[in-house]
Amino acid sequence: MNMIPLFVAVPLAGAFIIPMLSRKFKWFPDVLGNLVTLALVIMSFAVIGKSGVYSMGAWKAPIGIVMVLDGLSVLLLVSINVIAFASTLYSIKYMEQYTSKLRYYSLFLLMLAGMNGVVLSGDMFNLFVFLEIASVASYALVGFGCEHEELEASFKYLVLGTVASTFILLGIGMTYGSIGSLNMAQISEQISQNGMNNALLFAIALFIMGFGLKAALVPFHAWLPDAHPSAPAPISSMLSGVLIKALGIYTLVRFLFNVVGVDERLLMILMVLGALSMVIGVMLAFGQWDFKRLLAYHSISQVGYIILGIGLGTPLGILGGLFHLINHSAFKSLLFLNAGAVEYSTGTRDLQELGGIREKMPVTANTSLVASMSIAGIPPFNGFWSKLIIIIACVQAGRPVFAALAVFASILTLASFLKVQKYVFFEKLKEKWNDLREVPALMSLPMVLLALLCIVMGVLLLPIGNTGVLENINILEPAVKVIMDGTDYASKILGM
Amino acid sequence: MIYILCLIFFMVGLYGVLVKKNIIKIVLGLIIMEYAVNLFLIMLGYREGGVAPIISEGDSITEFIKHSVDPLPQALVLTSIVIGLGVIALMVAICIRLYEKYGTFDITEMRRLKG
Amino acid sequence: MVGMTLIVKTVARWVKSFIFLYGIYITLYGHLTPGGGFAGGVIVACSFILLILAFGKEKALKRISKALASELDSIGALMFLIIALLGIFAGGTFFINFIQKNAPGQDFHLLSAGTIILSNIAIAVKVGSSLFMVFVILAVLRVVKKGDKLEMIQTNMRGEE
């Protein structure tokens, strides 16, 4: 399995070649950026169903740094790279409004390398380094427009993100101080042999705070509604679609389930955080009139669903949570791309100014209809199935209160997206939008792709998982198995 | 316990980030936090009267481990200093651009974003 | 007169090459003594920053232009990546020290430790040029008042436009 380091090396190489050559060729950043993401998509599909451990420089696990590929990593890799490909395709036309394409693609690929590194890393400190690469690139990308709002949002995001990183680093120091190793498998082995101590508990608290801030769970969510709308649309879709998941949810789940091993208390914390995010996020979204800001608040709410599902700790709950994770990355990226397309054509994001642009922009309107129905949980789209699984899992686990909250949040989401559809796309066409044009084909292509993905995942993915047809493209079951195995992770990694 | 000192440092930095209104002071608070963590990491590897962690022929390994300084935290601190450098450069650049747009360093006057 | 006083200029003219050489020494001996690519790169960048402080940025930018620094920045990073990737072809593993495996040098000599010295050079190029860029960009931008609007302009070190 010598493909594992290439997931980091290929985007890094792209990020450094682009500024060298694109002074001479104007078309170069577009072409190379898209080629790199396309190659990553192909590579991530090629590793589905595989697993392996890669020791950097042939130094074995306790001494050297290892990269680990297992079911959970594969799930994240596929969703990251597919969304990244859609975003770069979209950027070709969209980013022409901004000045410097080469810096944009360079930072984009750095962020991608960081995210791929985070999900593949098998070492706490290596994970921190990749996390910082991805975060620093995203801070710069949020402020890419260099206007008042962008800079303010970027500064806010930068300060909170750095505080979170410092907490994580302190937690890593605490863990190293009490265990004496940074390899996740070894930490896990030591904990299961020697049990917990107070320093480790403190480290866990620091990690929940730090990773929770990166994932924008509710007490730590303040930066997200500013940062995500301020970025250019393809970046918003990357940030909301996959960055908060790779940097927040994946790391939190990996650390709590596979390294520490969960118990009743930790699961309860996760569930309460998830339920809080779910309800408060959607309530805050309700009063928003800025298209992208509304979507950003919904991201908080949907992240709550994922954490609630995983926090249940039952196989069905985890399946629902992970399924919702990939569904959310598909439909939320699509929604942000739609918002970007609307802004590209009309120049505004204010819902009250828009109206009736359905007949003028049919592709945008129809894809956003698909995405809205997915996020609101209308059958047969993908969001419905994952929400249904989460709610059933809540009931089965004997947590009817959480199930009721999930239904309640789902209804509010539906209402909120009915508002979006009504104000933006339906209603009567306003006078000033009479000569509106549909966005260029290169921008509508990724939107159509993602919309198809939403439908296909809703119709096909679950039957595949249950009947065993097409076993080799099933990516959910292995991921669920990794989480359910818990701290057996250690023996598997050290055994390989 | 000398680790308490690091935590006090950390809290001083956090106080600066949370309370101060001037964005340059917020940046300074972040720097203090980062360095408190670096100090903590360095002290994890410290041994009184320790020797450099280079093993030579004839040393028994168990004896050597008791006396040598742990090199791993030093590597971690180097890496985290480099990351800190990048973050601080970006932060200062954003501060300059913010000053250009708003004409002030006061964070209470930067209120375009609401809700 | 651009730059600082005569005393500073004279001293800077004397020590700048020593600082530069010291940076190169730290880089090359990174695998034997304390130091390495990052520290060496910072010291090399410092010698140019001293030039900027003493003589103004024109003199430093005459030696290394912004475009060249940006190219060097990418080249350093790519060199490091290529060294890591060569490991796959030469030794079968990413980041493997393939030179040390095949032709180990004598201990505690300059040509030992295989690819580490090459990596150190790559890091020094990358760190030196990017720190230089950061300093130039932060130093030359000034925010001035034009009418009732603030604007960002490029100035020399004395704040002249």
PDB file of N, CA, C and O in Angstrom, chain B residues 22-77:
ATOM      1  N   ASN B  22      -7.944  45.787  21.998  1.00  0.00           N
ATOM      2  CA  ASN B  22      -7.037  46.131  20.913  1.00  0.00           C
ATOM      3  C   ASN B  22      -6.570  44.862  20.214  1.00  0.00           C
ATOM      4  O   ASN B  22      -6.119  43.923  20.862  1.00  0.00           O
ATOM      5  N   ILE B  23      -6.662  44.827  18.878  1.00  0.00           N
ATOM      6  CA  ILE B  23      -6.364  43.556  18.223  1.00  0.00           C
ATOM      7  C   ILE B  23      -4.895  43.183  18.341  1.00  0.00           C
ATOM      8  O   ILE B  23      -4.556  42.014  18.368  1.00  0.00           O
ATOM      9  N   ILE B  24      -4.006  44.179  18.465  1.00  0.00           N
ATOM     10  CA  ILE B  24      -2.592  43.845  18.641  1.00  0.00           C
ATOM     11  C   ILE B  24      -2.394  43.153  19.984  1.00  0.00           C
ATOM     12  O   ILE B  24      -1.628  42.186  20.107  1.00  0.00           O
ATOM     13  N   LYS B  25      -3.136  43.616  21.001  1.00  0.00           N
ATOM     14  CA  LYS B  25      -3.021  42.967  22.318  1.00  0.00           C
ATOM     15  C   LYS B  25      -3.580  41.554  22.273  1.00  0.00           C
ATOM     16  O   LYS B  25      -3.082  40.658  22.952  1.00  0.00           O
ATOM     17  N   ILE B  26      -4.610  41.339  21.468  1.00  0.00           N
ATOM     18  CA  ILE B  26      -5.140  39.979  21.321  1.00  0.00           C
ATOM     19  C   ILE B  26      -4.077  39.080  20.710  1.00  0.00           C
ATOM     20  O   ILE B  26      -3.858  37.949  21.153  1.00  0.00           O
ATOM     21  N   VAL B  27      -3.391  39.609  19.688  1.00  0.00           N
ATOM     22  CA  VAL B  27      -2.334  38.818  19.058  1.00  0.00           C
ATOM     23  C   VAL B  27      -1.252  38.490  20.081  1.00  0.00           C
ATOM     24  O   VAL B  27      -0.773  37.346  20.160  1.00  0.00           O
ATOM     25  N   LEU B  28      -0.900  39.484  20.906  1.00  0.00           N
ATOM     26  CA  LEU B  28       0.119  39.231  21.931  1.00  0.00           C
ATOM     27  C   LEU B  28      -0.355  38.158  22.905  1.00  0.00           C
ATOM     28  O   LEU B  28       0.417  37.293  23.322  1.00  0.00           O
ATOM     29  N   GLY B  29      -1.638  38.204  23.263  1.00  0.00           N
ATOM     30  CA  GLY B  29      -2.183  37.179  24.153  1.00  0.00           C
ATOM     31  C   GLY B  29      -2.029  35.793  23.558  1.00  0.00           C
ATOM     32  O   GLY B  29      -1.640  34.840  24.246  1.00  0.00           O
ATOM     33  N   LEU B  30      -2.311  35.689  22.248  1.00  0.00           N
ATOM     34  CA  LEU B  30      -2.166  34.384  21.592  1.00  0.00           C
ATOM     35  C   LEU B  30      -0.716  33.921  21.632  1.00  0.00           C
ATOM     36  O   LEU B  30      -0.435  32.743  21.847  1.00  0.00           O
ATOM     37  N   ILE B  31       0.210  34.877  21.423  1.00  0.00           N
ATOM     38  CA  ILE B  31       1.627  34.499  21.439  1.00  0.00           C
ATOM     39  C   ILE B  31       2.011  33.983  22.823  1.00  0.00           C
ATOM     40  O   ILE B  31       2.711  32.974  22.955  1.00  0.00           O
ATOM     41  N   ILE B  32       1.514  34.666  23.873  1.00  0.00           N
ATOM     42  CA  ILE B  32       1.836  34.211  25.231  1.00  0.00           C
ATOM     43  C   ILE B  32       1.298  32.804  25.466  1.00  0.00           C
ATOM     44  O   ILE B  32       1.986  31.944  26.020  1.00  0.00           O
ATOM     45  N   MET B  33       0.071  32.561  25.001  1.00  0.00           N
ATOM     46  CA  MET B  33      -0.500  31.218  25.167  1.00  0.00           C
ATOM     47  C   MET B  33       0.373  30.162  24.503  1.00  0.00           C
ATOM     48  O   MET B  33       0.659  29.112  25.066  1.00  0.00           O
ATOM     49  N   GLU B  34       0.768  30.475  23.251  1.00  0.00           N
ATOM     50  CA  GLU B  34       1.555  29.515  22.500  1.00  0.00           C
ATOM     51  C   GLU B  34       2.873  29.213  23.211  1.00  0.00           C
ATOM     52  O   GLU B  34       3.293  28.058  23.326  1.00  0.00           O
ATOM     53  N   TYR B  35       3.492  30.264  23.749  1.00  0.00           N
ATOM     54  CA  TYR B  35       4.790  30.046  24.380  1.00  0.00           C
ATOM     55  C   TYR B  35       4.654  29.344  25.719  1.00  0.00           C
ATOM     56  O   TYR B  35       5.560  28.604  26.121  1.00  0.00           O
ATOM     57  N   ALA B  36       3.518  29.545  26.393  1.00  0.00           N
ATOM     58  CA  ALA B  36       3.297  28.792  27.625  1.00  0.00           C
ATOM     59  C   ALA B  36       3.263  27.303  27.324  1.00  0.00           C
ATOM     60  O   ALA B  36       3.860  26.488  28.043  1.00  0.00           O
ATOM     61  N   VAL B  37       2.580  26.955  26.220  1.00  0.00           N
ATOM     62  CA  VAL B  37       2.506  25.536  25.867  1.00  0.00           C
ATOM     63  C   VAL B  37       3.886  25.015  25.478  1.00  0.00           C
ATOM     64  O   VAL B  37       4.274  23.901  25.850  1.00  0.00           O
ATOM     65  N   ASN B  38       4.649  25.844  24.739  1.00  0.00           N
ATOM     66  CA  ASN B  38       5.998  25.411  24.366  1.00  0.00           C
ATOM     67  C   ASN B  38       6.849  25.153  25.595  1.00  0.00           C
ATOM     68  O   ASN B  38       7.586  24.168  25.668  1.00  0.00           O
ATOM     69  N   LEU B  39       6.732  26.056  26.579  1.00  0.00           N
ATOM     70  CA  LEU B  39       7.497  25.898  27.818  1.00  0.00           C
ATOM     71  C   LEU B  39       7.108  24.608  28.525  1.00  0.00           C
ATOM     72  O   LEU B  39       7.954  23.853  29.010  1.00  0.00           O
ATOM     73  N   PHE B  40       5.794  24.336  28.526  1.00  0.00           N
ATOM     74  CA  PHE B  40       5.298  23.118  29.152  1.00  0.00           C
ATOM     75  C   PHE B  40       5.895  21.884  28.488  1.00  0.00           C
ATOM     76  O   PHE B  40       6.370  20.966  29.162  1.00  0.00           O
ATOM     77  N   LEU B  41       5.908  21.908  27.143  1.00  0.00           N
ATOM     78  CA  LEU B  41       6.435  20.747  26.419  1.00  0.00           C
ATOM     79  C   LEU B  41       7.911  20.544  26.721  1.00  0.00           C
ATOM     80  O   LEU B  41       8.372  19.422  26.944  1.00  0.00           O
ATOM     81  N   ILE B  42       8.661  21.647  26.728  1.00  0.00           N
ATOM     82  CA  ILE B  42      10.099  21.540  26.985  1.00  0.00           C
ATOM     83  C   ILE B  42      10.351  20.956  28.371  1.00  0.00           C
ATOM     84  O   ILE B  42      11.215  20.103  28.569  1.00  0.00           O
ATOM     85  N   MET B  43       9.531  21.385  29.329  1.00  0.00           N
ATOM     86  CA  MET B  43       9.778  20.911  30.701  1.00  0.00           C
ATOM     87  C   MET B  43       9.399  19.450  30.877  1.00  0.00           C
ATOM     88  O   MET B  43       9.899  18.786  31.773  1.00  0.00           O
ATOM     89  N   LEU B  44       8.517  18.944  29.997  1.00  0.00           N
ATOM     90  CA  LEU B  44       8.198  17.515  30.069  1.00  0.00           C
ATOM     91  C   LEU B  44       9.440  16.673  29.844  1.00  0.00           C
ATOM     92  O   LEU B  44       9.601  15.607  30.427  1.00  0.00           O
ATOM     93  N   GLY B  45      10.332  17.149  28.962  1.00  0.00           N
ATOM     94  CA  GLY B  45      11.493  16.339  28.621  1.00  0.00           C
ATOM     95  C   GLY B  45      12.680  16.594  29.526  1.00  0.00           C
ATOM     96  O   GLY B  45      13.703  15.926  29.402  1.00  0.00           O
ATOM     97  N   TYR B  46      12.550  17.547  30.464  1.00  0.00           N
ATOM     98  CA  TYR B  46      13.711  17.942  31.256  1.00  0.00           C
ATOM     99  C   TYR B  46      14.029  16.922  32.345  1.00  0.00           C
ATOM    100  O   TYR B  46      13.132  16.381  32.985  1.00  0.00           O
ATOM    101  N   ARG B  47      15.318  16.632  32.518  1.00  0.00           N
ATOM    102  CA  ARG B  47      15.737  15.815  33.673  1.00  0.00           C
ATOM    103  C   ARG B  47      16.866  16.564  34.349  1.00  0.00           C
ATOM    104  O   ARG B  47      17.747  17.113  33.679  1.00  0.00           O
ATOM    105  N   GLU B  48      16.849  16.536  35.649  1.00  0.00           N
ATOM    106  CA  GLU B  48      17.889  17.273  36.386  1.00  0.00           C
ATOM    107  C   GLU B  48      19.246  16.626  36.134  1.00  0.00           C
ATOM    108  O   GLU B  48      19.404  15.412  36.269  1.00  0.00           O
ATOM    109  N   GLY B  49      20.209  17.430  35.739  1.00  0.00           N
ATOM    110  CA  GLY B  49      21.534  16.904  35.461  1.00  0.00           C
ATOM    111  C   GLY B  49      21.580  15.971  34.283  1.00  0.00           C
ATOM    112  O   GLY B  49      22.423  15.078  34.222  1.00  0.00           O
ATOM    113  N   GLY B  50      20.677  16.181  33.329  1.00  0.00           N
ATOM    114  CA  GLY B  50      20.592  15.268  32.196  1.00  0.00           C
ATOM    115  C   GLY B  50      21.714  15.470  31.198  1.00  0.00           C
ATOM    116  O   GLY B  50      22.393  16.496  31.189  1.00  0.00           O
ATOM    117  N   VAL B  51      21.942  14.460  30.357  1.00  0.00           N
ATOM    118  CA  VAL B  51      22.952  14.567  29.307  1.00  0.00           C
ATOM    119  C   VAL B  51      22.234  14.577  27.957  1.00  0.00           C
ATOM    120  O   VAL B  51      21.059  14.249  27.860  1.00  0.00           O
ATOM    121  N   ALA B  52      23.001  14.966  26.924  1.00  0.00           N
ATOM    122  CA  ALA B  52      22.417  15.013  25.591  1.00  0.00           C
ATOM    123  C   ALA B  52      22.014  13.606  25.151  1.00  0.00           C
ATOM    124  O   ALA B  52      22.715  12.642  25.445  1.00  0.00           O
ATOM    125  N   PRO B  53      20.898  13.461  24.473  1.00  0.00           N
ATOM    126  CA  PRO B  53      20.394  12.128  24.150  1.00  0.00           C
ATOM    127  C   PRO B  53      21.112  11.486  22.960  1.00  0.00           C
ATOM    128  O   PRO B  53      20.496  11.150  21.957  1.00  0.00           O
ATOM    129  N   ILE B  54      22.421  11.342  23.059  1.00  0.00           N
ATOM    130  CA  ILE B  54      23.176  10.643  22.009  1.00  0.00           C
ATOM    131  C   ILE B  54      23.815   9.438  22.665  1.00  0.00           C
ATOM    132  O   ILE B  54      24.623   9.582  23.590  1.00  0.00           O
ATOM    133  N   ILE B  55      23.432   8.270  22.199  1.00  0.00           N
ATOM    134  CA  ILE B  55      23.946   7.062  22.847  1.00  0.00           C
ATOM    135  C   ILE B  55      25.239   6.662  22.150  1.00  0.00           C
ATOM    136  O   ILE B  55      25.387   6.773  20.945  1.00  0.00           O
ATOM    137  N   SER B  56      26.255   6.277  22.969  1.00  0.00           N
ATOM    138  CA  SER B  56      27.515   5.832  22.366  1.00  0.00           C
ATOM    139  C   SER B  56      27.780   4.393  22.803  1.00  0.00           C
ATOM    140  O   SER B  56      27.105   3.863  23.676  1.00  0.00           O
ATOM    141  N   GLU B  57      28.753   3.784  22.198  1.00  0.00           N
ATOM    142  CA  GLU B  57      29.023   2.383  22.497  1.00  0.00           C
ATOM    143  C   GLU B  57      29.408   2.198  23.952  1.00  0.00           C
ATOM    144  O   GLU B  57      30.120   3.007  24.530  1.00  0.00           O
ATOM    145  N   GLY B  58      28.950   1.128  24.558  1.00  0.00           N
ATOM    146  CA  GLY B  58      29.339   0.839  25.919  1.00  0.00           C
ATOM    147  C   GLY B  58      28.369   1.321  26.975  1.00  0.00           C
ATOM    148  O   GLY B  58      28.446   0.906  28.112  1.00  0.00           O
ATOM    149  N   ASP B  59      27.433   2.237  26.595  1.00  0.00           N
ATOM    150  CA  ASP B  59      26.435   2.667  27.571  1.00  0.00           C
ATOM    151  C   ASP B  59      25.372   1.584  27.710  1.00  0.00           C
ATOM    152  O   ASP B  59      24.952   0.993  26.719  1.00  0.00           O
ATOM    153  N   SER B  60      24.956   1.334  28.944  1.00  0.00           N
ATOM    154  CA  SER B  60      23.823   0.431  29.093  1.00  0.00           C
ATOM    155  C   SER B  60      22.551   1.244  28.880  1.00  0.00           C
ATOM    156  O   SER B  60      22.451   2.387  29.331  1.00  0.00           O
ATOM    157  N   ILE B  61      21.621   0.657  28.171  1.00  0.00           N
ATOM    158  CA  ILE B  61      20.474   1.459  27.721  1.00  0.00           C
ATOM    159  C   ILE B  61      19.613   1.908  28.884  1.00  0.00           C
ATOM    160  O   ILE B  61      19.177   3.057  28.954  1.00  0.00           O
ATOM    161  N   THR B  62      19.386   1.043  29.871  1.00  0.00           N
ATOM    162  CA  THR B  62      18.515   1.435  30.978  1.00  0.00           C
ATOM    163  C   THR B  62      19.128   2.593  31.775  1.00  0.00           C
ATOM    164  O   THR B  62      18.429   3.526  32.152  1.00  0.00           O
ATOM    165  N   GLU B  63      20.441   2.533  32.003  1.00  0.00           N
ATOM    166  CA  GLU B  63      21.114   3.626  32.712  1.00  0.00           C
ATOM    167  C   GLU B  63      21.006   4.915  31.904  1.00  0.00           C
ATOM    168  O   GLU B  63      20.727   5.991  32.434  1.00  0.00           O
ATOM    169  N   PHE B  64      21.222   4.763  30.584  1.00  0.00           N
ATOM    170  CA  PHE B  64      21.232   5.924  29.698  1.00  0.00           C
ATOM    171  C   PHE B  64      19.886   6.640  29.714  1.00  0.00           C
ATOM    172  O   PHE B  64      19.815   7.872  29.802  1.00  0.00           O
ATOM    173  N   ILE B  65      18.801   5.843  29.676  1.00  0.00           N
ATOM    174  CA  ILE B  65      17.472   6.459  29.632  1.00  0.00           C
ATOM    175  C   ILE B  65      17.205   7.246  30.899  1.00  0.00           C
ATOM    176  O   ILE B  65      16.570   8.292  30.880  1.00  0.00           O
ATOM    177  N   LYS B  66      17.743   6.766  32.036  1.00  0.00           N
ATOM    178  CA  LYS B  66      17.508   7.483  33.296  1.00  0.00           C
ATOM    179  C   LYS B  66      18.151   8.863  33.267  1.00  0.00           C
ATOM    180  O   LYS B  66      17.673   9.807  33.879  1.00  0.00           O
ATOM    181  N   HIS B  67      19.305   8.979  32.582  1.00  0.00           N
ATOM    182  CA  HIS B  67      20.055  10.237  32.665  1.00  0.00           C
ATOM    183  C   HIS B  67      19.802  11.191  31.510  1.00  0.00           C
ATOM    184  O   HIS B  67      19.997  12.385  31.668  1.00  0.00           O
ATOM    185  N   SER B  68      19.412  10.646  30.350  1.00  0.00           N
ATOM    186  CA  SER B  68      19.383  11.534  29.189  1.00  0.00           C
ATOM    187  C   SER B  68      18.106  12.379  29.176  1.00  0.00           C
ATOM    188  O   SER B  68      17.090  12.013  29.747  1.00  0.00           O
ATOM    189  N   VAL B  69      18.214  13.521  28.515  1.00  0.00           N
ATOM    190  CA  VAL B  69      17.049  14.380  28.322  1.00  0.00           C
ATOM    191  C   VAL B  69      16.195  13.785  27.223  1.00  0.00           C
ATOM    192  O   VAL B  69      16.711  13.209  26.278  1.00  0.00           O
ATOM    193  N   ASP B  70      14.869  13.901  27.372  1.00  0.00           N
ATOM    194  CA  ASP B  70      13.983  13.357  26.351  1.00  0.00           C
ATOM    195  C   ASP B  70      14.005  14.262  25.117  1.00  0.00           C
ATOM    196  O   ASP B  70      13.637  15.422  25.195  1.00  0.00           O
ATOM    197  N   PRO B  71      14.422  13.766  23.955  1.00  0.00           N
ATOM    198  CA  PRO B  71      14.545  14.652  22.789  1.00  0.00           C
ATOM    199  C   PRO B  71      13.236  14.919  22.065  1.00  0.00           C
ATOM    200  O   PRO B  71      13.137  15.871  21.317  1.00  0.00           O
ATOM    201  N   LEU B  72      12.230  14.078  22.285  1.00  0.00           N
ATOM    202  CA  LEU B  72      11.012  14.223  21.493  1.00  0.00           C
ATOM    203  C   LEU B  72      10.301  15.560  21.731  1.00  0.00           C
ATOM    204  O   LEU B  72       9.953  16.243  20.774  1.00  0.00           O
ATOM    205  N   PRO B  73      10.104  15.989  23.010  1.00  0.00           N
ATOM    206  CA  PRO B  73       9.438  17.278  23.209  1.00  0.00           C
ATOM    207  C   PRO B  73      10.180  18.428  22.545  1.00  0.00           C
ATOM    208  O   PRO B  73       9.558  19.376  22.095  1.00  0.00           O
ATOM    209  N   GLN B  74      11.511  18.321  22.460  1.00  0.00           N
ATOM    210  CA  GLN B  74      12.251  19.403  21.806  1.00  0.00           C
ATOM    211  C   GLN B  74      11.900  19.470  20.340  1.00  0.00           C
ATOM    212  O   GLN B  74      11.715  20.563  19.776  1.00  0.00           O
ATOM    213  N   ALA B  75      11.776  18.296  19.711  1.00  0.00           N
ATOM    214  CA  ALA B  75      11.356  18.290  18.304  1.00  0.00           C
ATOM    215  C   ALA B  75       9.965  18.867  18.153  1.00  0.00           C
ATOM    216  O   ALA B  75       9.690  19.651  17.242  1.00  0.00           O
ATOM    217  N   LEU B  76       9.086  18.506  19.120  1.00  0.00           N
ATOM    218  CA  LEU B  76       7.722  19.032  19.049  1.00  0.00           C
ATOM    219  C   LEU B  76       7.725  20.548  19.161  1.00  0.00           C
ATOM    220  O   LEU B  76       7.013  21.245  18.443  1.00  0.00           O
ATOM    221  N   VAL B  77       8.544  21.069  20.087  1.00  0.00           N
ATOM    222  CA  VAL B  77       8.561  22.512  20.302  1.00  0.00           C
ATOM    223  C   VAL B  77       9.075  23.230  19.064  1.00  0.00           C
ATOM    224  O   VAL B  77       8.522  24.256  18.651  1.00  0.00           O
TER     225      VAL B  77
END
